[in-house]
PDB file of C-alpha atoms in Angstrom:
ATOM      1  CA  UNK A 275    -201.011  32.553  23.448  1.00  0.00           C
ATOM      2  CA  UNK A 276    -197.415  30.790  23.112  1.00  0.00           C
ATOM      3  CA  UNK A 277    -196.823  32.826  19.777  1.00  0.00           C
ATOM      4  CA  UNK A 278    -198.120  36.011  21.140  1.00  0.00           C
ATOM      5  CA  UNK A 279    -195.697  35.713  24.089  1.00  0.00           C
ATOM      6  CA  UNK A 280    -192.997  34.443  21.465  1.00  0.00           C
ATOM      7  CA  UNK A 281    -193.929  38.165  19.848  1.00  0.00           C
ATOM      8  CA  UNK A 282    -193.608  40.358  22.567  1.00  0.00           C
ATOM      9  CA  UNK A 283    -190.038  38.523  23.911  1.00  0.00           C
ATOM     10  CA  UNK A 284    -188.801  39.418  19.918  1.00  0.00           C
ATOM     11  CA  UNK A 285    -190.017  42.818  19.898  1.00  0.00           C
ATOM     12  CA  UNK A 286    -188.472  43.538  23.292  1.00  0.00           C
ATOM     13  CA  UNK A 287    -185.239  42.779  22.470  1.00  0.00           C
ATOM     14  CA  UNK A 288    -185.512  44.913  19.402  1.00  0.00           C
ATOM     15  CA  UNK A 289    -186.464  47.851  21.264  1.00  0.00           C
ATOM     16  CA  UNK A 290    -183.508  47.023  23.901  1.00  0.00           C
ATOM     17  CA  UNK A 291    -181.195  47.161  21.623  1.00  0.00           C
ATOM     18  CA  UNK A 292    -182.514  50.395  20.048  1.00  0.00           C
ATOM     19  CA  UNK A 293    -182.978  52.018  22.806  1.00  0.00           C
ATOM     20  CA  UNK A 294    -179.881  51.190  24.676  1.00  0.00           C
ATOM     21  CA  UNK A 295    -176.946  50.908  22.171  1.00  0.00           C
ATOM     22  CA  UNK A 296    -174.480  51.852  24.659  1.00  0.00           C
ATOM     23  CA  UNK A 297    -175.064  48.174  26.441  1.00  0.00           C
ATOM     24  CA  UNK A 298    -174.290  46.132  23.488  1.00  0.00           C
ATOM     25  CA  UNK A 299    -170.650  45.437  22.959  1.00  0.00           C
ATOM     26  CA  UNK A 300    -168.633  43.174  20.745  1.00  0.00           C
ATOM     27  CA  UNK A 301    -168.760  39.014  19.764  1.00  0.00           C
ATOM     28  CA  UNK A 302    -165.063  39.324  17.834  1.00  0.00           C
ATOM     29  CA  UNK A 303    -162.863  42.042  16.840  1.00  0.00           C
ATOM     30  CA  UNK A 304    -164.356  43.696  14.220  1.00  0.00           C
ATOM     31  CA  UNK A 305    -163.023  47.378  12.537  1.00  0.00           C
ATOM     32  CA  UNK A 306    -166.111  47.966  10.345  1.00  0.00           C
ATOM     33  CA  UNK A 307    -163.990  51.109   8.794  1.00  0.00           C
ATOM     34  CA  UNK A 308    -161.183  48.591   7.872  1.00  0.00           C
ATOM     35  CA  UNK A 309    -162.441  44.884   7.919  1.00  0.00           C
ATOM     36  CA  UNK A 310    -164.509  42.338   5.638  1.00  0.00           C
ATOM     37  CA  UNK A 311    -166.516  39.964   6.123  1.00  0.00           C
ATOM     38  CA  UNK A 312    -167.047  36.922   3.289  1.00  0.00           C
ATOM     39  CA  UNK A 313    -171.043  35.635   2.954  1.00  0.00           C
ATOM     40  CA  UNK A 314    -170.285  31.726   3.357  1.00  0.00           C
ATOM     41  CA  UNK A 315    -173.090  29.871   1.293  1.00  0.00           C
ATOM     42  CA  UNK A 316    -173.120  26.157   3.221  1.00  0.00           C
ATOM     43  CA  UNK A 317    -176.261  25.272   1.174  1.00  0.00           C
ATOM     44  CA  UNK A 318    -176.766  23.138  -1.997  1.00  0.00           C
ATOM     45  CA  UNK A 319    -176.589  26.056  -4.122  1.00  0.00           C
ATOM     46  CA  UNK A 320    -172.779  26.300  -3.696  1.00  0.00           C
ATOM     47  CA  UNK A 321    -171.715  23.879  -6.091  1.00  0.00           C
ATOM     48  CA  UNK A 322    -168.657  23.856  -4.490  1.00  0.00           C
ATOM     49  CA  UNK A 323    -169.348  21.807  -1.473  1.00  0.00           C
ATOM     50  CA  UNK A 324    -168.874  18.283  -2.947  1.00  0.00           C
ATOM     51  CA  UNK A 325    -169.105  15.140  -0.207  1.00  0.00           C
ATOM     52  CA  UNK A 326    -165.280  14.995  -0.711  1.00  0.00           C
ATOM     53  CA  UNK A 327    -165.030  18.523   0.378  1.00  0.00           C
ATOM     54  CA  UNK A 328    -167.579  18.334   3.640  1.00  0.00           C
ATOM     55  CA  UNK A 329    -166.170  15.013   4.523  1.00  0.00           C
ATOM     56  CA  UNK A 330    -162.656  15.819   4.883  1.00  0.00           C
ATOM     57  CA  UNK A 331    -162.096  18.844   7.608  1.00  0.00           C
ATOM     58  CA  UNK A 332    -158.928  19.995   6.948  1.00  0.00           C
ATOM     59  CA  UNK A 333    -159.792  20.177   2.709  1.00  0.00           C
ATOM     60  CA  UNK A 334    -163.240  21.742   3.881  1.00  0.00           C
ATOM     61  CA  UNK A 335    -160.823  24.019   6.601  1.00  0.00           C
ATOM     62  CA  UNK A 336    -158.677  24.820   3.701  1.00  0.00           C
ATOM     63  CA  UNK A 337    -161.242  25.928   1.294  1.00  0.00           C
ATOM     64  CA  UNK A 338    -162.382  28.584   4.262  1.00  0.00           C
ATOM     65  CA  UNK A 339    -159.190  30.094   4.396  1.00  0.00           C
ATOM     66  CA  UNK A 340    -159.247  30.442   0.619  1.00  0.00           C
ATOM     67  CA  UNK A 341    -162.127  32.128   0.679  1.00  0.00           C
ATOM     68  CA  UNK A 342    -161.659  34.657   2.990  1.00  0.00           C
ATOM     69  CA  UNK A 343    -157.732  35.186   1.623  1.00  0.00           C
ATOM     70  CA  UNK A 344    -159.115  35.638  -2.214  1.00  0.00           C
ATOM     71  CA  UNK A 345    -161.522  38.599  -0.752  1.00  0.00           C
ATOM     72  CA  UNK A 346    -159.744  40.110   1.610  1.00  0.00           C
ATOM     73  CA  UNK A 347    -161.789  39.116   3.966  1.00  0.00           C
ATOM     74  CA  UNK A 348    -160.906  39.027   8.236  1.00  0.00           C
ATOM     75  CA  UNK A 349    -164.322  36.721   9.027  1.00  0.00           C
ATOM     76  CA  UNK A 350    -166.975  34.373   6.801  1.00  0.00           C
ATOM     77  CA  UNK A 351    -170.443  35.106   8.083  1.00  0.00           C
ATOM     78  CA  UNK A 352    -173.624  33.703   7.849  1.00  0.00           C
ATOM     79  CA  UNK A 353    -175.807  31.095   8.703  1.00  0.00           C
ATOM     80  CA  UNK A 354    -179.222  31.854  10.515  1.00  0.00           C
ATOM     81  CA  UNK A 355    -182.423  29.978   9.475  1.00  0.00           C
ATOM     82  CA  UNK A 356    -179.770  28.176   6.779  1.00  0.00           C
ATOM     83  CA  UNK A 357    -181.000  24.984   5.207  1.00  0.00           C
ATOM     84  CA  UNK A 358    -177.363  23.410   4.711  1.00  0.00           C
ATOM     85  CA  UNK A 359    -176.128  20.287   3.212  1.00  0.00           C
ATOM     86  CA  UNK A 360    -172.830  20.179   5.443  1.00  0.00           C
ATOM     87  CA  UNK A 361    -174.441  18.144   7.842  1.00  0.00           C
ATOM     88  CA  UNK A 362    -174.673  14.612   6.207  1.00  0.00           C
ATOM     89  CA  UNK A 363    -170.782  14.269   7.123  1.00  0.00           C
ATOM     90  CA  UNK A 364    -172.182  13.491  10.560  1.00  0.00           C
ATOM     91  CA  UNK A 365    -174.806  11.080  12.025  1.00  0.00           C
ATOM     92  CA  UNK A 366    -175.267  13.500  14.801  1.00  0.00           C
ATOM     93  CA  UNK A 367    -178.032  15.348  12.618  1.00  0.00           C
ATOM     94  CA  UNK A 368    -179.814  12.266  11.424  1.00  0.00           C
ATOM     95  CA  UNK A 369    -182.840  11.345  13.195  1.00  0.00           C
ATOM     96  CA  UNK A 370    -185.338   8.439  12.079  1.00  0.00           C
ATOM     97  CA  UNK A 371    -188.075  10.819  10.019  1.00  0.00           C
ATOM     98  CA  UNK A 372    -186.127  14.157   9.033  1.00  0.00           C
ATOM     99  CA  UNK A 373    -182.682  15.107   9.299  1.00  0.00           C
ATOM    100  CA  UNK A 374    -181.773  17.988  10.953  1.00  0.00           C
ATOM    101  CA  UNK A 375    -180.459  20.541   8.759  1.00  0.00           C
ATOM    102  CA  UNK A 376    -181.430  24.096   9.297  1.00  0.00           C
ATOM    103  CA  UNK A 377    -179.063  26.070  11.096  1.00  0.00           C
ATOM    104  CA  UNK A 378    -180.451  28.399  14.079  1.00  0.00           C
ATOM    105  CA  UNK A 379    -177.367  30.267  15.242  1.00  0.00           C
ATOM    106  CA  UNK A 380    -174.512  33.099  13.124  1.00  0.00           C
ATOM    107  CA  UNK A 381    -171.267  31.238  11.981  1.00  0.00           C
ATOM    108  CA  UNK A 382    -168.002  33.841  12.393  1.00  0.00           C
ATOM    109  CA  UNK A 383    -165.147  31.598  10.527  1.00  0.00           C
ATOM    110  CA  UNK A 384    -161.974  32.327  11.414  1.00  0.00           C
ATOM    111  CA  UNK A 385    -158.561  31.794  12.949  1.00  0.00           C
ATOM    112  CA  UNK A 386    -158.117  29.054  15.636  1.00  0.00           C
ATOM    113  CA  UNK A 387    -157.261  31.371  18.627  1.00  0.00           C
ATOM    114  CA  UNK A 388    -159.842  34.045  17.609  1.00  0.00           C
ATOM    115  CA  UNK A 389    -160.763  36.139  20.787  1.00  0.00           C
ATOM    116  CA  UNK A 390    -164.655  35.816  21.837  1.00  0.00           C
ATOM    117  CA  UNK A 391    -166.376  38.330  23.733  1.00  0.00           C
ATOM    118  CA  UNK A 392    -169.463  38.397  25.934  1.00  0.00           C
ATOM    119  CA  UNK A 393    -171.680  41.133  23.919  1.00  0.00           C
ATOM    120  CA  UNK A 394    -173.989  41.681  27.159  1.00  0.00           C
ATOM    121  CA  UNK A 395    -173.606  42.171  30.662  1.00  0.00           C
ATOM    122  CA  UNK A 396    -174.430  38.658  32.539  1.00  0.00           C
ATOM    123  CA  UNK A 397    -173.497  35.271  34.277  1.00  0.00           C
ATOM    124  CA  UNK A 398    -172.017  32.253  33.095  1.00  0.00           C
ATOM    125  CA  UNK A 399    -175.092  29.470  33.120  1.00  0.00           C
ATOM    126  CA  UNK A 400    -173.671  26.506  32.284  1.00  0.00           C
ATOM    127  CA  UNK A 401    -170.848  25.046  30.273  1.00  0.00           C
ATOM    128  CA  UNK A 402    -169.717  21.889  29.204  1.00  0.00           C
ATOM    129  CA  UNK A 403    -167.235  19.937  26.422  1.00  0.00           C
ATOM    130  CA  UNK A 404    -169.989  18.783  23.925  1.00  0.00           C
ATOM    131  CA  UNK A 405    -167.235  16.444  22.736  1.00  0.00           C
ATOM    132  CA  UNK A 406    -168.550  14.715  19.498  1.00  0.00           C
ATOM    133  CA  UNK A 407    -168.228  14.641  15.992  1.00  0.00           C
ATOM    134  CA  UNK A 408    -169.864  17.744  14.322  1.00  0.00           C
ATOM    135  CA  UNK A 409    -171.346  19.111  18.049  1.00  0.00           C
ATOM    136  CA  UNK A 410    -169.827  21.860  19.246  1.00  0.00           C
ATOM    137  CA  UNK A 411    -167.022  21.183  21.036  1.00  0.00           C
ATOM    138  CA  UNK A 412    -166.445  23.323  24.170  1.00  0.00           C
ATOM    139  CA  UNK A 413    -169.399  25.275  24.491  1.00  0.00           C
ATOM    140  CA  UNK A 414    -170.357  28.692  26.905  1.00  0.00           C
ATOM    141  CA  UNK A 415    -174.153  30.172  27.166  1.00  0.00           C
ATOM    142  CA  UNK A 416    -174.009  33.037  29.287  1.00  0.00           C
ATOM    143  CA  UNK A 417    -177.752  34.371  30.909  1.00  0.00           C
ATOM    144  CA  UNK A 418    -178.508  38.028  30.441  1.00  0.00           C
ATOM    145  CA  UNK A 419    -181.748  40.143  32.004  1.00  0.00           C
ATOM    146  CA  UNK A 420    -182.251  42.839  29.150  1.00  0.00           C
ATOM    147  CA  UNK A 421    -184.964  45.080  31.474  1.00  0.00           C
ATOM    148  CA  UNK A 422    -186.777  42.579  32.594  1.00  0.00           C
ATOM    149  CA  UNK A 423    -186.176  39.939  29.608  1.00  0.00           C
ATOM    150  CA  UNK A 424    -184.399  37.037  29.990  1.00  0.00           C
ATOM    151  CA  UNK A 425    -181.986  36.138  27.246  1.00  0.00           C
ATOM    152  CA  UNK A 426    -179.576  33.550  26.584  1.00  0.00           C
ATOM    153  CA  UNK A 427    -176.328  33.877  24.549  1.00  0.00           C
ATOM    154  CA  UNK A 428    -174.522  30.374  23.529  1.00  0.00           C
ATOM    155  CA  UNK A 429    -171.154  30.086  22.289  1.00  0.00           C
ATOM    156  CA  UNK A 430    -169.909  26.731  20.432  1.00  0.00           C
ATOM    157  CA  UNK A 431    -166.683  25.250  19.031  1.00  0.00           C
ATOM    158  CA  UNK A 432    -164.451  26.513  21.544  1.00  0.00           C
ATOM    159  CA  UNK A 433    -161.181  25.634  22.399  1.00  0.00           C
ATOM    160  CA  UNK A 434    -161.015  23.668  25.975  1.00  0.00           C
ATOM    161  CA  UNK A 435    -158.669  26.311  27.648  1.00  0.00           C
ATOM    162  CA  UNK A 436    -161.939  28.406  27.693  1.00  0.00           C
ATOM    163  CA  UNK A 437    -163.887  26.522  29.791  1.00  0.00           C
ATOM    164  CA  UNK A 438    -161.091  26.641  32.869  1.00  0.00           C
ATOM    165  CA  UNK A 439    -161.561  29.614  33.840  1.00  0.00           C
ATOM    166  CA  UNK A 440    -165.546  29.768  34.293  1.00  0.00           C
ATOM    167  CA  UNK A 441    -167.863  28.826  37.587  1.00  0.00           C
ATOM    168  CA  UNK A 442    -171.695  28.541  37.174  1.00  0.00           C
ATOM    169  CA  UNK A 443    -173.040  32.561  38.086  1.00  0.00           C
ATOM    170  CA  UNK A 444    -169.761  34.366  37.711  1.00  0.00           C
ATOM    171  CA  UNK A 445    -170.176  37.766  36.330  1.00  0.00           C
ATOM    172  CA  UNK A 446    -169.510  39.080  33.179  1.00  0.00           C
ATOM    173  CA  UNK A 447    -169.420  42.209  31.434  1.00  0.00           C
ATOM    174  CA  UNK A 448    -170.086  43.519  28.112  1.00  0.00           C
ATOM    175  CA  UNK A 449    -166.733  43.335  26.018  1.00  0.00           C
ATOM    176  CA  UNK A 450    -165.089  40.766  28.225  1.00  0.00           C
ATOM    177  CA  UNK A 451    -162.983  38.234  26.988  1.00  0.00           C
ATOM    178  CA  UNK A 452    -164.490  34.931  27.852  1.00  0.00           C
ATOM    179  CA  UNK A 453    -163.019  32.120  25.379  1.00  0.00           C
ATOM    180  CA  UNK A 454    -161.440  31.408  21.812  1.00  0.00           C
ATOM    181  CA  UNK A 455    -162.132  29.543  18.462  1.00  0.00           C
ATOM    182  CA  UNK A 456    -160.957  26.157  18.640  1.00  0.00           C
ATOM    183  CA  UNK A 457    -158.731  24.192  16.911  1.00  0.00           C
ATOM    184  CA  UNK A 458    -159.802  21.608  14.614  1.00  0.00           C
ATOM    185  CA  UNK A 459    -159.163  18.645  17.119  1.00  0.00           C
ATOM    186  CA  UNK A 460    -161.400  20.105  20.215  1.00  0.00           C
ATOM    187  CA  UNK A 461    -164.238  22.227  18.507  1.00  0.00           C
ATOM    188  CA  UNK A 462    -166.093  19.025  17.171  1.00  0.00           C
ATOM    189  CA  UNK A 463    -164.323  18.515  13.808  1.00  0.00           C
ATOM    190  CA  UNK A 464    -165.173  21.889  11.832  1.00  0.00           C
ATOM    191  CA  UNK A 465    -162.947  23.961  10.412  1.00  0.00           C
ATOM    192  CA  UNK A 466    -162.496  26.710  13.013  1.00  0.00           C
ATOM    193  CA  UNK A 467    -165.715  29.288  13.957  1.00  0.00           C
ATOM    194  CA  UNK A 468    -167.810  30.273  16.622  1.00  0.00           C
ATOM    195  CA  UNK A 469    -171.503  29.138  16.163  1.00  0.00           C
ATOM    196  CA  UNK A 470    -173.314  31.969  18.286  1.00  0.00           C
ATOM    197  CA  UNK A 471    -176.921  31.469  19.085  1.00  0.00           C
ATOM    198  CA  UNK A 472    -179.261  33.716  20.892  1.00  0.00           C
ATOM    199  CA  UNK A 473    -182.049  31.866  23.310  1.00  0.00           C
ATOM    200  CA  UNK A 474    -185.320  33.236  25.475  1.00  0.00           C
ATOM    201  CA  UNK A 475    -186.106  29.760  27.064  1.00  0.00           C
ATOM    202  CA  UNK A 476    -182.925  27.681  27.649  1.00  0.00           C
ATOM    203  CA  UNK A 477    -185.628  24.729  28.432  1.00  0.00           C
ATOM    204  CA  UNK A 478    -184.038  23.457  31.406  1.00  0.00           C
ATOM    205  CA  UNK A 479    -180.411  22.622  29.304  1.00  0.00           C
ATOM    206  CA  UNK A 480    -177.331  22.903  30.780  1.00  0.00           C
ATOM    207  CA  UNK A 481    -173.998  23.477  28.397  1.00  0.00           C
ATOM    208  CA  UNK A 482    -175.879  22.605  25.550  1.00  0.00           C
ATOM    209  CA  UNK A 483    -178.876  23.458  23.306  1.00  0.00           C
ATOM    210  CA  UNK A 484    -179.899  22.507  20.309  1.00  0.00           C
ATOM    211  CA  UNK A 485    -177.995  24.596  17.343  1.00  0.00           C
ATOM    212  CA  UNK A 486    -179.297  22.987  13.849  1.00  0.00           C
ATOM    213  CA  UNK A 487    -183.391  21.426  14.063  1.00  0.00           C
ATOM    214  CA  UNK A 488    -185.318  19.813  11.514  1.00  0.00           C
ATOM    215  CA  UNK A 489    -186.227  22.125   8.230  1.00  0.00           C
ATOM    216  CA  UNK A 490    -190.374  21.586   9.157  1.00  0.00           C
ATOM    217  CA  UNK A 491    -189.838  22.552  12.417  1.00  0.00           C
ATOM    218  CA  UNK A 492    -188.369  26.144  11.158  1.00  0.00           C
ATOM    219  CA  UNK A 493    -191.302  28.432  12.448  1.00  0.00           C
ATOM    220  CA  UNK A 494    -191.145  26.835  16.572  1.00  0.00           C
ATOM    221  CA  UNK A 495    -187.920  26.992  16.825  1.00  0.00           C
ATOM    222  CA  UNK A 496    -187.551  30.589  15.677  1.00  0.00           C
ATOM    223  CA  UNK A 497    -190.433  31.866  17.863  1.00  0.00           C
ATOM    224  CA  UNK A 498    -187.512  30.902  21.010  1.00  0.00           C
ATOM    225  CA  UNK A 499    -184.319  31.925  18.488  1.00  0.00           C
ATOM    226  CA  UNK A 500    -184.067  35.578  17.477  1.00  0.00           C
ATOM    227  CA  UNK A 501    -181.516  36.353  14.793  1.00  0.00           C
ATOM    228  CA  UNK A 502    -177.930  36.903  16.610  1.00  0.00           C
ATOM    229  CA  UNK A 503    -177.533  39.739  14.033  1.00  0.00           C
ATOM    230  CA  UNK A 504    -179.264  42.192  16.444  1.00  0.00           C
ATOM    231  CA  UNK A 505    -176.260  41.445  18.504  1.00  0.00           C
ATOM    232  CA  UNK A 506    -173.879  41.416  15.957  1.00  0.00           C
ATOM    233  CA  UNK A 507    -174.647  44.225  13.997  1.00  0.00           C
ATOM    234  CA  UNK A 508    -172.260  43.062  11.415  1.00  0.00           C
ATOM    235  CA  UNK A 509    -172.360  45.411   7.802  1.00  0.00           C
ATOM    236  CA  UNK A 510    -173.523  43.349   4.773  1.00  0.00           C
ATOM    237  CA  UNK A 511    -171.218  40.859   3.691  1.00  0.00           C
ATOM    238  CA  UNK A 512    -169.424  40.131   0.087  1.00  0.00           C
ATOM    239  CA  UNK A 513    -170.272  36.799  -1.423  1.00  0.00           C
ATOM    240  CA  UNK A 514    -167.956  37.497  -4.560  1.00  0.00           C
ATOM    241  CA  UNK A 515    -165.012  35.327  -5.307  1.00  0.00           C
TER     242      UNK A 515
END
């Protein structure tokens, strides 16, 4: 029953946003005619990503920016259902059995300062500063009623003028400006990105949800996490150096 329910929340926002593309608006600025995005690999296949690297934020920051300068990239991308190796810089993944690892939201690196949009009509839920090492800093999730479907849209790693502005239920529309990428310092110690993360059951959480679960755990957690690329809509990336 929970998995059949799980099924019919998934296919409903799939026909949503077939049916009604004129309601889904932007997460960043994005020229599809004239912009790039870079395919970031954060898993143990990219050789690159040594402990030194992952443990040091602003060489890990500076690598980013290398990457997207060396192909012409505006954005990296990437990251949904991701089993990474980034995380053992922080004992805020480690639990006693299994570490969490696999990533359940879309990454967008870019500039501290980086615009964010709210991609549906809704309200503000909840927000809060999830101030810790590798969390996600100032964080947004916005509520949204797609026809009858509730959905959840969370926004992490912002910077801490973006939360100032925001009451519990105020409105929002589709393409409004409701934060920006954080710097270094606020956003939880990551180079700067938005981690955006779409949710059917917020579970009772306020300001916060979990954004990276254990690897075993993959198929429960997806049944309440669709892939934020419906919302995105992003072209295929490059992954070439």
């Amino acid at each position: 029953m929970v998995l059949a329910v799980a099924m019919e929340k998934h296919r409903h926002l799939a026909d949503y946003i077939k049916n009604h593309p004129e309601n889904i608006g932007k997460v960043v600025d994005f020229d599809a005619e004239t912009d790039r995005l870079f395919q970031l690999d954060l898993t143990a296949a990219n050789k690159e990503l040594t402990t030194g690297l992952i443990n040091d934020t602003d060489l890990f920051n500076s690598w980013v920016i290398d990457k997207l300068a060396a192909n012409k990239c505006r954005y990296g991308v990437g990251g949904y259902l991701e089993h990474r190796t980034i995380y053992a810089f922080s004992s805020h993944f480690d639990t006693e059995d299994e570490p969490r690892r696999l990533h359940l939201g879309v990454d967008i690196w870019g500039g501290a300062g980086t615009p964010v949009y709210a991609p549906l009509d809704g309200i503000v839920h909840s927000h809060q500063d999830n101030n810790h090492i590798g969390d996600y800093g100032p964080t947004i999730i916005l509520q949204h009623n797609l026809d009858g479907l509730i959905l959840y849209s969370l926004y992490g790693h912002l910077n801490r003028e973006s939360l100032l502005a925001l009451s519990v239920g105020m409105p929002v529309v589709r393409n409004q400006q409701i934060a920006r990428f954080g710097e270094i310092e606020e956003n939880g110690n990551w180079p700067p990105h938005l981690h955006f993360q779409l949710m059917f059951d917020i579970e009772g959480r306020r300001g916060d949800y979990p954004g990276v679960c254990k690897f075993s755990e993959m198929e429960k957690w997806q049944q309440n996490i669709p892939d934020p690329g419906l919302i995105l809509q992003f072209p295929k990336a490059v992954n070439i150096d």
